[in-house]
CSV table of N, CA and C in Angstrom, one decimal:
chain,number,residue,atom,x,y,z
A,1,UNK,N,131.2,217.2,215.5
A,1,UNK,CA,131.9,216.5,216.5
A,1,UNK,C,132.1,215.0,216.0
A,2,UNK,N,133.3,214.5,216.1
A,2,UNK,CA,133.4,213.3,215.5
A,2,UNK,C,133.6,212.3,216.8
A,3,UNK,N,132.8,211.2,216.5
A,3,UNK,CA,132.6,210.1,218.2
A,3,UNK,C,134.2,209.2,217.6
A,4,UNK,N,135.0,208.6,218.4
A,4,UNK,CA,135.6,207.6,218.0
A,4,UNK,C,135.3,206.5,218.5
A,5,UNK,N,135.1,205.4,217.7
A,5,UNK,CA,134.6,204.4,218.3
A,5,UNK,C,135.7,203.1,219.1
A,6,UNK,N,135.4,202.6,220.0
A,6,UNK,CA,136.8,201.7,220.5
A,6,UNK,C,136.9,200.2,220.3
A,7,UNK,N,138.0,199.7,219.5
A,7,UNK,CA,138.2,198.7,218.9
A,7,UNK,C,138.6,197.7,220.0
A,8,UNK,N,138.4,197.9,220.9
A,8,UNK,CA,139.6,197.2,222.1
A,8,UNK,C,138.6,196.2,222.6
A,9,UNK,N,137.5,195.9,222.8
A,9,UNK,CA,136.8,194.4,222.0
A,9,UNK,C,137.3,193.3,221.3
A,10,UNK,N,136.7,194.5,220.0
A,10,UNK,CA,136.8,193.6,219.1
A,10,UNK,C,138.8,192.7,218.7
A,11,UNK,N,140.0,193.7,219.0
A,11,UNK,CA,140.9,193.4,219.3
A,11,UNK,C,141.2,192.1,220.3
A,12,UNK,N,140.7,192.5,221.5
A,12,UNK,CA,141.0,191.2,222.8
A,12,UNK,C,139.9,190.1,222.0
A,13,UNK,N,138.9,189.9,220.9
A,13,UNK,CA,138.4,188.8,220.7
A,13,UNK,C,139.0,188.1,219.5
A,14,UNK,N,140.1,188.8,218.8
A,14,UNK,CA,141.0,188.3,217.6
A,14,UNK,C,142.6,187.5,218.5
A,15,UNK,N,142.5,189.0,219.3
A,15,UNK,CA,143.6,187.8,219.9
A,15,UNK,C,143.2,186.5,220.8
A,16,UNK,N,142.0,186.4,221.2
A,16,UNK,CA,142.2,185.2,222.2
A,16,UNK,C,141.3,184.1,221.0
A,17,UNK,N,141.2,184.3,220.2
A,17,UNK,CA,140.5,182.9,218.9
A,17,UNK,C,142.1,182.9,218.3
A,18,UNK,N,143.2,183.3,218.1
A,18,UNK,CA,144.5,183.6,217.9
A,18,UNK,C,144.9,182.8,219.0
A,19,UNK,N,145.1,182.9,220.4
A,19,UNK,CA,145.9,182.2,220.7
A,19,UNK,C,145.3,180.4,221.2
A,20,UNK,N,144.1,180.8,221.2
A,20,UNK,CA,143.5,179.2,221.1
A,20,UNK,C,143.8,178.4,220.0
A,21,UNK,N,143.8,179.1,218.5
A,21,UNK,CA,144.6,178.5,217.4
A,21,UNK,C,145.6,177.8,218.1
A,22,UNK,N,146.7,178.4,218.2
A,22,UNK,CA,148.2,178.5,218.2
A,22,UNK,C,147.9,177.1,219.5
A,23,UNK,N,147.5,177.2,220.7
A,23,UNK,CA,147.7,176.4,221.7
A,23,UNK,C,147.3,174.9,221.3
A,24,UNK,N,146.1,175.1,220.0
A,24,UNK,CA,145.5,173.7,219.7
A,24,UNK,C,146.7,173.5,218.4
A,25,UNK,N,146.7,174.3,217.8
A,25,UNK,CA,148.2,173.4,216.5
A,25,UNK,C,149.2,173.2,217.6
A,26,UNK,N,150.1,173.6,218.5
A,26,UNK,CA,151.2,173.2,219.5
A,26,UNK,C,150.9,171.9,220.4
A,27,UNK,N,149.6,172.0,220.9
A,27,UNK,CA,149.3,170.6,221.1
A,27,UNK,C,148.8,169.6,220.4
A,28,UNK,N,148.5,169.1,218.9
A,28,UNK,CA,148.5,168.7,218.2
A,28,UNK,C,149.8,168.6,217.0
A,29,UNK,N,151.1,168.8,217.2
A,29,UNK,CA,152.4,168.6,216.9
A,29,UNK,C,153.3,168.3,218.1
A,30,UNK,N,153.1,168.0,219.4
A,30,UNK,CA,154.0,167.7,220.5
A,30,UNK,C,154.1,166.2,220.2
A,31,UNK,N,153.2,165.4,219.5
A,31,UNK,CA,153.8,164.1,219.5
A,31,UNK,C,154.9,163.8,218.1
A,32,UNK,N,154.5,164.6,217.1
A,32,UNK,CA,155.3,164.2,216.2
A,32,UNK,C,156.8,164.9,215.8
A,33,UNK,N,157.0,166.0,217.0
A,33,UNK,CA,158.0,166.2,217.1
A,33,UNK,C,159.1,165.7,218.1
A,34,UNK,N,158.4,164.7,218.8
A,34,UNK,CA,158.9,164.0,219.6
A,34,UNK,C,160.6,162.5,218.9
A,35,UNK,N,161.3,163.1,219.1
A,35,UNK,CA,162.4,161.9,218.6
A,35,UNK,C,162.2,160.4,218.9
A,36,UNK,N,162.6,159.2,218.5
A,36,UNK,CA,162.3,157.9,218.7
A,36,UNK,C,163.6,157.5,219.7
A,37,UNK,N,163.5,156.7,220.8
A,37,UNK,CA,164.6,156.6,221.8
A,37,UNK,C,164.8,155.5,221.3
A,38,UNK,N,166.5,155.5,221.1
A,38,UNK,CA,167.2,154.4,220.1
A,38,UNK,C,167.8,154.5,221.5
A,39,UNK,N,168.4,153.1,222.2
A,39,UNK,CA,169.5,153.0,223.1
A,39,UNK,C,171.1,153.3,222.2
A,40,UNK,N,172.0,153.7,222.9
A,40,UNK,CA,173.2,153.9,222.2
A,40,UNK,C,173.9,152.9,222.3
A,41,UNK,N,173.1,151.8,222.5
A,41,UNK,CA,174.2,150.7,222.0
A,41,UNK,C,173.9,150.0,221.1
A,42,UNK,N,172.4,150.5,220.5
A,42,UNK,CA,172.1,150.0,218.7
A,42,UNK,C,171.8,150.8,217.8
A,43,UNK,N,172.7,152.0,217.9
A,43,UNK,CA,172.6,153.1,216.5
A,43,UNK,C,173.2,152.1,215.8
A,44,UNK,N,173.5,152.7,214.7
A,44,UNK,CA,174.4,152.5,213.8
A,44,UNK,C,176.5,153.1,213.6
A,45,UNK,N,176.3,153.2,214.7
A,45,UNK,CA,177.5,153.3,215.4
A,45,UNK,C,177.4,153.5,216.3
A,46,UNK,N,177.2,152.7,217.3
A,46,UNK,CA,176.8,152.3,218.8
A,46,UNK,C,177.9,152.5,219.6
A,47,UNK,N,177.6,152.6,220.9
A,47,UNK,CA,178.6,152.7,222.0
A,47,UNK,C,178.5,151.0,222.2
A,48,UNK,N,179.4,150.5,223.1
A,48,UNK,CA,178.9,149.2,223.4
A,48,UNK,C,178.7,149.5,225.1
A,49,UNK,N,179.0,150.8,225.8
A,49,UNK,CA,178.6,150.6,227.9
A,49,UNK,C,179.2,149.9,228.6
A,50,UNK,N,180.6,149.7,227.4
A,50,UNK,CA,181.5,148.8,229.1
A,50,UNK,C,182.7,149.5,229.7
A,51,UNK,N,182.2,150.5,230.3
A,51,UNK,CA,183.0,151.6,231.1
A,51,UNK,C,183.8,150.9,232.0
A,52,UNK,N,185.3,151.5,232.6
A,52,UNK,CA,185.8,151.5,234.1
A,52,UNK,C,185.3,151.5,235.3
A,53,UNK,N,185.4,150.8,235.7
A,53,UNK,CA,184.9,150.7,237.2
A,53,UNK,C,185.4,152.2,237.9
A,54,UNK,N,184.5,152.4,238.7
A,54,UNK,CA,184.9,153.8,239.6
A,54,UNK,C,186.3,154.2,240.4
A,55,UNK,N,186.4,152.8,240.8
A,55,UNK,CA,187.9,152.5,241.3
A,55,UNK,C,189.3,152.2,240.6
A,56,UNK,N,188.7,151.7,239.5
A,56,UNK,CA,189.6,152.2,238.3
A,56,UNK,C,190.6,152.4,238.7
A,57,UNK,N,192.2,152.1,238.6
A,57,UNK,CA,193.2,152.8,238.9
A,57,UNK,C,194.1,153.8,237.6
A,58,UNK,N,193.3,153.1,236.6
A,58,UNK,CA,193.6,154.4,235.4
A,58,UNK,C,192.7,155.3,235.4
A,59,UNK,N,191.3,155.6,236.2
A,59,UNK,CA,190.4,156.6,235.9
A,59,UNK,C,191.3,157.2,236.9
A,60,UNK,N,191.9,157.4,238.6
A,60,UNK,CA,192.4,157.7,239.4
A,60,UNK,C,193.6,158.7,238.8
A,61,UNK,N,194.4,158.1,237.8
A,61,UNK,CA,195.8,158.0,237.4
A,61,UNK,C,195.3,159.2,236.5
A,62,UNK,N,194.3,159.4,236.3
A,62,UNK,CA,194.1,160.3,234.6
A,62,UNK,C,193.5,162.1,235.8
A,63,UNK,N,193.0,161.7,236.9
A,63,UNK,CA,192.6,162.7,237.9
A,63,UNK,C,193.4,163.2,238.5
A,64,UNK,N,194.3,162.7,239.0
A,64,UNK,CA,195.7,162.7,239.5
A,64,UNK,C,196.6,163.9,238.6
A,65,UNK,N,196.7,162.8,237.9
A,65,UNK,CA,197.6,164.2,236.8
A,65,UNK,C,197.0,165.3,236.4
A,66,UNK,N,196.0,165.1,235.7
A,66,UNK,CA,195.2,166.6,235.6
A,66,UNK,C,195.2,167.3,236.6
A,67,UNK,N,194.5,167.2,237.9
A,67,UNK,CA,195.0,167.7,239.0
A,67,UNK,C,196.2,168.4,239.3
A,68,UNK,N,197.0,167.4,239.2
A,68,UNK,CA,198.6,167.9,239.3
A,68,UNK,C,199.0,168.9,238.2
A,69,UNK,N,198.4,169.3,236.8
A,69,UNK,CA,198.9,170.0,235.7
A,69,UNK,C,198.0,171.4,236.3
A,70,UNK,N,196.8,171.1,237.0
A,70,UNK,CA,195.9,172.4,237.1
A,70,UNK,C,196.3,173.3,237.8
A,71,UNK,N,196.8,172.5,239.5
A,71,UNK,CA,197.4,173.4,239.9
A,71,UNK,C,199.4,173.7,240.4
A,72,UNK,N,199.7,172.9,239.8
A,72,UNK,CA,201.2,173.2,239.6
A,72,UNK,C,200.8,174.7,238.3
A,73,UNK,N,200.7,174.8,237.0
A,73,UNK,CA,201.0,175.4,236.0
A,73,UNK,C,199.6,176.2,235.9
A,74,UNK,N,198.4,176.0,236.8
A,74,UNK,CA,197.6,177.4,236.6
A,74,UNK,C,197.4,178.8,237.7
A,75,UNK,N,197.3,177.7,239.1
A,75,UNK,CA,197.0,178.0,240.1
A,75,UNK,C,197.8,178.1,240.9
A,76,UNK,N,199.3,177.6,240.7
A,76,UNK,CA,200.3,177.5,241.6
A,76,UNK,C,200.1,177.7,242.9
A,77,UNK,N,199.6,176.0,243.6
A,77,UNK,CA,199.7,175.8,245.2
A,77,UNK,C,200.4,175.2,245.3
A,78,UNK,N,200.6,173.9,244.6
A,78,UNK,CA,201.8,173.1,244.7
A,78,UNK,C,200.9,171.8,245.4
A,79,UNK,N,199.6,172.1,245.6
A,79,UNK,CA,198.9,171.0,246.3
A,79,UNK,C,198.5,169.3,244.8
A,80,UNK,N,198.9,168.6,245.6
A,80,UNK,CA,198.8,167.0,245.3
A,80,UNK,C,197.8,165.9,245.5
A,81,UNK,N,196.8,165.3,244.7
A,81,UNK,CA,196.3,164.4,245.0
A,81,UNK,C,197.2,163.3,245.7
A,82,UNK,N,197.0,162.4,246.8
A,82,UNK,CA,197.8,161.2,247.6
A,82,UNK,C,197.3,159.8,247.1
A,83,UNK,N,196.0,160.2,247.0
A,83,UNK,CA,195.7,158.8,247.1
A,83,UNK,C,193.5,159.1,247.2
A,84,UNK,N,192.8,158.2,246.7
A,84,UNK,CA,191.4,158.2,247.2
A,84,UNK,C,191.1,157.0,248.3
A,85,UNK,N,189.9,157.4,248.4
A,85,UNK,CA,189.3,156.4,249.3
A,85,UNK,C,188.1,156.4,249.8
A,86,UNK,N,187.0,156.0,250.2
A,86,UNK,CA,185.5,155.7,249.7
A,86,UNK,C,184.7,155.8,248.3
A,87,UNK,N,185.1,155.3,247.8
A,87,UNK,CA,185.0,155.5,246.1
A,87,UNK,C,183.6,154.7,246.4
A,88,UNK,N,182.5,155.4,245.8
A,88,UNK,CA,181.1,155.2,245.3
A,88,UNK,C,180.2,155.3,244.3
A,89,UNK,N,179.8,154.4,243.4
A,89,UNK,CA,179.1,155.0,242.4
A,89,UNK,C,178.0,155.2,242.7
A,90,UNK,N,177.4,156.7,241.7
A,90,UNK,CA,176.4,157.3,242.1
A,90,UNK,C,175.4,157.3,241.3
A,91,UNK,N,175.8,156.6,239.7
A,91,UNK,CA,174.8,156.7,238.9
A,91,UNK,C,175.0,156.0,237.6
A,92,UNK,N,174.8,155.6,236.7
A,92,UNK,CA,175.2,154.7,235.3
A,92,UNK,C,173.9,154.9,234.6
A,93,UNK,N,174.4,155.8,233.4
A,93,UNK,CA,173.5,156.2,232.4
A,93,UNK,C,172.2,157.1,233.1
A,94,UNK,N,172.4,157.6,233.4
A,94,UNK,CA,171.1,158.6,234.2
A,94,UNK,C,171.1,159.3,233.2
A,95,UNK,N,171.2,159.8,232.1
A,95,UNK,CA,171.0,160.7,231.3
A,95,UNK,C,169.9,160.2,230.3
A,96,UNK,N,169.9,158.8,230.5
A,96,UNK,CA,169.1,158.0,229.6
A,96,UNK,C,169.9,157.2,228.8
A,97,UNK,N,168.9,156.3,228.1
A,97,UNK,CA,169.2,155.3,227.5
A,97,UNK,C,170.2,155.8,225.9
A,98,UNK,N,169.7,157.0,225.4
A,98,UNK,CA,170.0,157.1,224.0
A,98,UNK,C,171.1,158.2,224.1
A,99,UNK,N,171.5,158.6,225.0
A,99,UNK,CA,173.0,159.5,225.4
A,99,UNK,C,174.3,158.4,225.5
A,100,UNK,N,175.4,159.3,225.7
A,100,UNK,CA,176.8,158.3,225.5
A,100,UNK,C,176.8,157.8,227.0
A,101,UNK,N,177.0,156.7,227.1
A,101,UNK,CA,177.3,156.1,228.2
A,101,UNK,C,178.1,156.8,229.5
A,102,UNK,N,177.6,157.1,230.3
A,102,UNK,CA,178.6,157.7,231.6
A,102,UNK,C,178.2,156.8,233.1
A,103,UNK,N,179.5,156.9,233.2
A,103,UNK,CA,179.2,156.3,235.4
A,103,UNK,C,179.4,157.5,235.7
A,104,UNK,N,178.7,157.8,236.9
A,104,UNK,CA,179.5,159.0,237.8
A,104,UNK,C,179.5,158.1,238.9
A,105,UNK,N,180.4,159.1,239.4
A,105,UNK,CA,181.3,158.6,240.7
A,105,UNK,C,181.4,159.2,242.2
A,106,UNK,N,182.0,159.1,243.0
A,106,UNK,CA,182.4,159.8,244.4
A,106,UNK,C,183.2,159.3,245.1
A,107,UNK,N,184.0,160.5,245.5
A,107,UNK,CA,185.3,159.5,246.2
A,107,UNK,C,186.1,160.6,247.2
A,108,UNK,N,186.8,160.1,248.0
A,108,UNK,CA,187.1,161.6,248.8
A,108,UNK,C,189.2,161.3,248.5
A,109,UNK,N,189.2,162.5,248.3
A,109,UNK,CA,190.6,162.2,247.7
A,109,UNK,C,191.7,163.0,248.9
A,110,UNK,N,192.6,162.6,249.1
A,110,UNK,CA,193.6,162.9,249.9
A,110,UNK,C,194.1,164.0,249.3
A,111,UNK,N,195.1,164.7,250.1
A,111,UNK,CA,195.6,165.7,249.4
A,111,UNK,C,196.8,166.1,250.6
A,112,UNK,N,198.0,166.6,249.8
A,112,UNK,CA,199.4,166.8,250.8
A,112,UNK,C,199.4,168.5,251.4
A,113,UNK,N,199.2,168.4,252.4
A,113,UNK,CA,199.1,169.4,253.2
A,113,UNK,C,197.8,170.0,253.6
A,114,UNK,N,196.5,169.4,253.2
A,114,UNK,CA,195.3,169.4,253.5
A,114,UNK,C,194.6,168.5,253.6
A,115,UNK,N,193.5,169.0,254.6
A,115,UNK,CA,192.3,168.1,255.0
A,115,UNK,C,191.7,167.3,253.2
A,116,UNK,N,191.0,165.8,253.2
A,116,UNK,CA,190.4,165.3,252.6
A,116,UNK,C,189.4,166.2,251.7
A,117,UNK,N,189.2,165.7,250.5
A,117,UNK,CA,188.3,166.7,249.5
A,117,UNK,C,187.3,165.7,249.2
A,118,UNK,N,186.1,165.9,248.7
A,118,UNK,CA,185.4,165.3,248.0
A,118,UNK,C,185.6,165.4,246.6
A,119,UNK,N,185.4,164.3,245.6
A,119,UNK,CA,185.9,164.4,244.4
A,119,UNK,C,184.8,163.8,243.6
A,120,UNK,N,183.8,164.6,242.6
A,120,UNK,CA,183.1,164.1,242.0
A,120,UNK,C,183.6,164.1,240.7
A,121,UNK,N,183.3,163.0,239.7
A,121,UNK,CA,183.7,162.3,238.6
A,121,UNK,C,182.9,161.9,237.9
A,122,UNK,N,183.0,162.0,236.7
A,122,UNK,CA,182.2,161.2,235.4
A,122,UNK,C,183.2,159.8,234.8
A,123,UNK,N,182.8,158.6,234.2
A,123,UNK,CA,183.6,158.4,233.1
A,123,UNK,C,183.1,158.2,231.8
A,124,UNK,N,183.5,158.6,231.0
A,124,UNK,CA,182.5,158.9,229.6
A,124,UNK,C,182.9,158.2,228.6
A,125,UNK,N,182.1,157.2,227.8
A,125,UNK,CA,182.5,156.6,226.7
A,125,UNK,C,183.2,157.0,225.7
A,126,UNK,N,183.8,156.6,225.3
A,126,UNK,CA,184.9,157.3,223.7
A,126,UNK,C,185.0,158.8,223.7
A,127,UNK,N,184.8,159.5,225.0
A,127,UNK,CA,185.2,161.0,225.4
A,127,UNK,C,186.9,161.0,225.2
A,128,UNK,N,187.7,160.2,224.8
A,128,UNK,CA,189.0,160.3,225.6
A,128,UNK,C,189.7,161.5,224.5
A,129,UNK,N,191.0,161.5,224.3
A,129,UNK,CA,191.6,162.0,223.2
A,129,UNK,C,191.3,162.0,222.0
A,130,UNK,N,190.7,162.3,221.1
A,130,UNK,CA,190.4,162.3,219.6
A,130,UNK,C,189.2,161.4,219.3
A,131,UNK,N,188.0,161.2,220.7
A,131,UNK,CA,187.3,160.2,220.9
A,131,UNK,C,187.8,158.9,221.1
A,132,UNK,N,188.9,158.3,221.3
A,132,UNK,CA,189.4,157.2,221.6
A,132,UNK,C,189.5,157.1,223.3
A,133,UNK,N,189.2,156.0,223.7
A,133,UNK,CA,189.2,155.1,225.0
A,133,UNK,C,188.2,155.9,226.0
A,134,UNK,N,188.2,155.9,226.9
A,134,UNK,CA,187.0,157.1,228.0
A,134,UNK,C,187.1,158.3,228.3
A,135,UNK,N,186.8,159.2,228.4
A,135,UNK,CA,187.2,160.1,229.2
A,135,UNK,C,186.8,160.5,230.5
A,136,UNK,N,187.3,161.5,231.6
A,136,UNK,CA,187.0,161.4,232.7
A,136,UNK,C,187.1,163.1,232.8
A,137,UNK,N,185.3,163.6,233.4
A,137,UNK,CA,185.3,164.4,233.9
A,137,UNK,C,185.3,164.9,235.7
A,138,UNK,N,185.6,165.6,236.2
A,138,UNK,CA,186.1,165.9,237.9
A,138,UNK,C,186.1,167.4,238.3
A,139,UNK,N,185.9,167.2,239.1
A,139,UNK,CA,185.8,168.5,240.3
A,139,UNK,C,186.1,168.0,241.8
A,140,UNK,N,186.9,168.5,242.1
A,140,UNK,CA,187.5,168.6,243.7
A,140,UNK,C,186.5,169.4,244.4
A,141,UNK,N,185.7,169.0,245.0
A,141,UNK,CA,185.0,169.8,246.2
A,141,UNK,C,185.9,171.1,246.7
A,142,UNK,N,185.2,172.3,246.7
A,142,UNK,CA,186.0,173.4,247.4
A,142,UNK,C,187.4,173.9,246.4
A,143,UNK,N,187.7,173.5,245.5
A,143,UNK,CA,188.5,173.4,244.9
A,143,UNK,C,188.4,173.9,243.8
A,144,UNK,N,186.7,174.1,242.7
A,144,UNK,CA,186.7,174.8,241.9
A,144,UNK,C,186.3,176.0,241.6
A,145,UNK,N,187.6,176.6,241.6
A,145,UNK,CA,188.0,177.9,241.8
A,145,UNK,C,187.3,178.7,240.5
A,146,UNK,N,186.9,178.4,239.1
A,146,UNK,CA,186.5,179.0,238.1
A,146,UNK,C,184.9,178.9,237.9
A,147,UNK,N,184.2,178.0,238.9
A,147,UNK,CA,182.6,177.5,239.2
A,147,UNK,C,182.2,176.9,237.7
A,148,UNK,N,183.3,175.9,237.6
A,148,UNK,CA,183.0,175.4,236.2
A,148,UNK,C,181.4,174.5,236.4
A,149,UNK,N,181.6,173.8,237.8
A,149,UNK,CA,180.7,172.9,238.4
A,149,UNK,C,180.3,173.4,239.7
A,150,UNK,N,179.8,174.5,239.7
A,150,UNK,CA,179.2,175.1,240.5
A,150,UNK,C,177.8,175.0,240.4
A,151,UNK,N,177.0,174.5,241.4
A,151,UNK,CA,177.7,175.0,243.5
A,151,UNK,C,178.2,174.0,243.8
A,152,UNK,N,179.3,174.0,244.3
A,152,UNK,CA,180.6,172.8,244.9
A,152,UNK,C,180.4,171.7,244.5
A,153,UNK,N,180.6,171.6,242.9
A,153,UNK,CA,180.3,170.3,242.0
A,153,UNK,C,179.2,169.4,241.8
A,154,UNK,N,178.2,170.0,241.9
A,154,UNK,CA,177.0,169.7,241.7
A,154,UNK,C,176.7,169.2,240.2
A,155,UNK,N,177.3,170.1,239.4
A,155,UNK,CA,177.0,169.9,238.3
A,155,UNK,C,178.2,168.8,237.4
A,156,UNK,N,178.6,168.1,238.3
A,156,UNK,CA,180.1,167.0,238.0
A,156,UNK,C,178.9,165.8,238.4
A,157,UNK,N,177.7,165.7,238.9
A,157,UNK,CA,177.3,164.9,239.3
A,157,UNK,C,175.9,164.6,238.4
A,158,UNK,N,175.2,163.4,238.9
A,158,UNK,CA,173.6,163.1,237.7
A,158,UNK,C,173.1,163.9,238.1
């Protein structure tokens, strides 16, 4: 009769001197994997952070139309930004110091044949066309229909 003897010991005592290894090398490389926080206005091709004001009537102008292109030619409602009003900033550089410069915004935007929307906004440094001038990210409260910034533009916000 042959006895088998059970390794399952000696096994659970390779793996747990194994994973104390592993936990002491992982916490002894957490600092030197850590990156150095350069502000992005002294790389070596720096932003310089002098964004548009929230109220901006070209950041407005640039929402407007997009708006107008999204749903005239995607969504066909025929619905129109009018005009904003309580325009609020909500945040400048919250992402940190060493990311591209952004303001986010809030503003409740009118609209032709409906109740007022809430409209959250970014403006983003040298985001614009081909990286040239700002760009402006947005979501209309209730309005994004694809949950690009879903739940109800939460994610248009810091």
């Amino acid at each position: 009769m042959i006895r088998q003897i059970s390794s399952l010991p000696f096994a659970l005592g390779v793996l747990t001197v194994c994973a104390v290894v592993l936990a002491a090398a992982g916490a002894s490389l957490g600092p030197v994997a850590a990156r150095p926080l350069v502000p992005a206005e002294r790389r070596y091709s720096p932003y310089d952070g002098v964004l548009p004001a929230c109220g901006d009537p070209a950041v407005f102008e640039r929402i407007q139309g997009r708006f107008h292109d999204r749903e005239a030619e995607f969504w066909n409602t025929g619905l129109e930004i009018l005009g904003f009003g309580k325009v609020k900033e909500i945040g400048y550089k919250t992402n940190g110091e060493d990311y591209i410069p952004r303001r986010y915004c809030t503003a409740w935007a009118y609209l032709n044949g409906e109740k007022s929307r809430q409209v959250s906004y970014s403006i983003n440094e040298d985001l614009g066309i081909i990286g040239f001038g700002f760009g402006v990210e947005w979501c209309v409260g209730g309005l994004d229909r694809n949950d690009a910034y879903a739940p109800n533009c939460k994610m248009a916000r810091p």
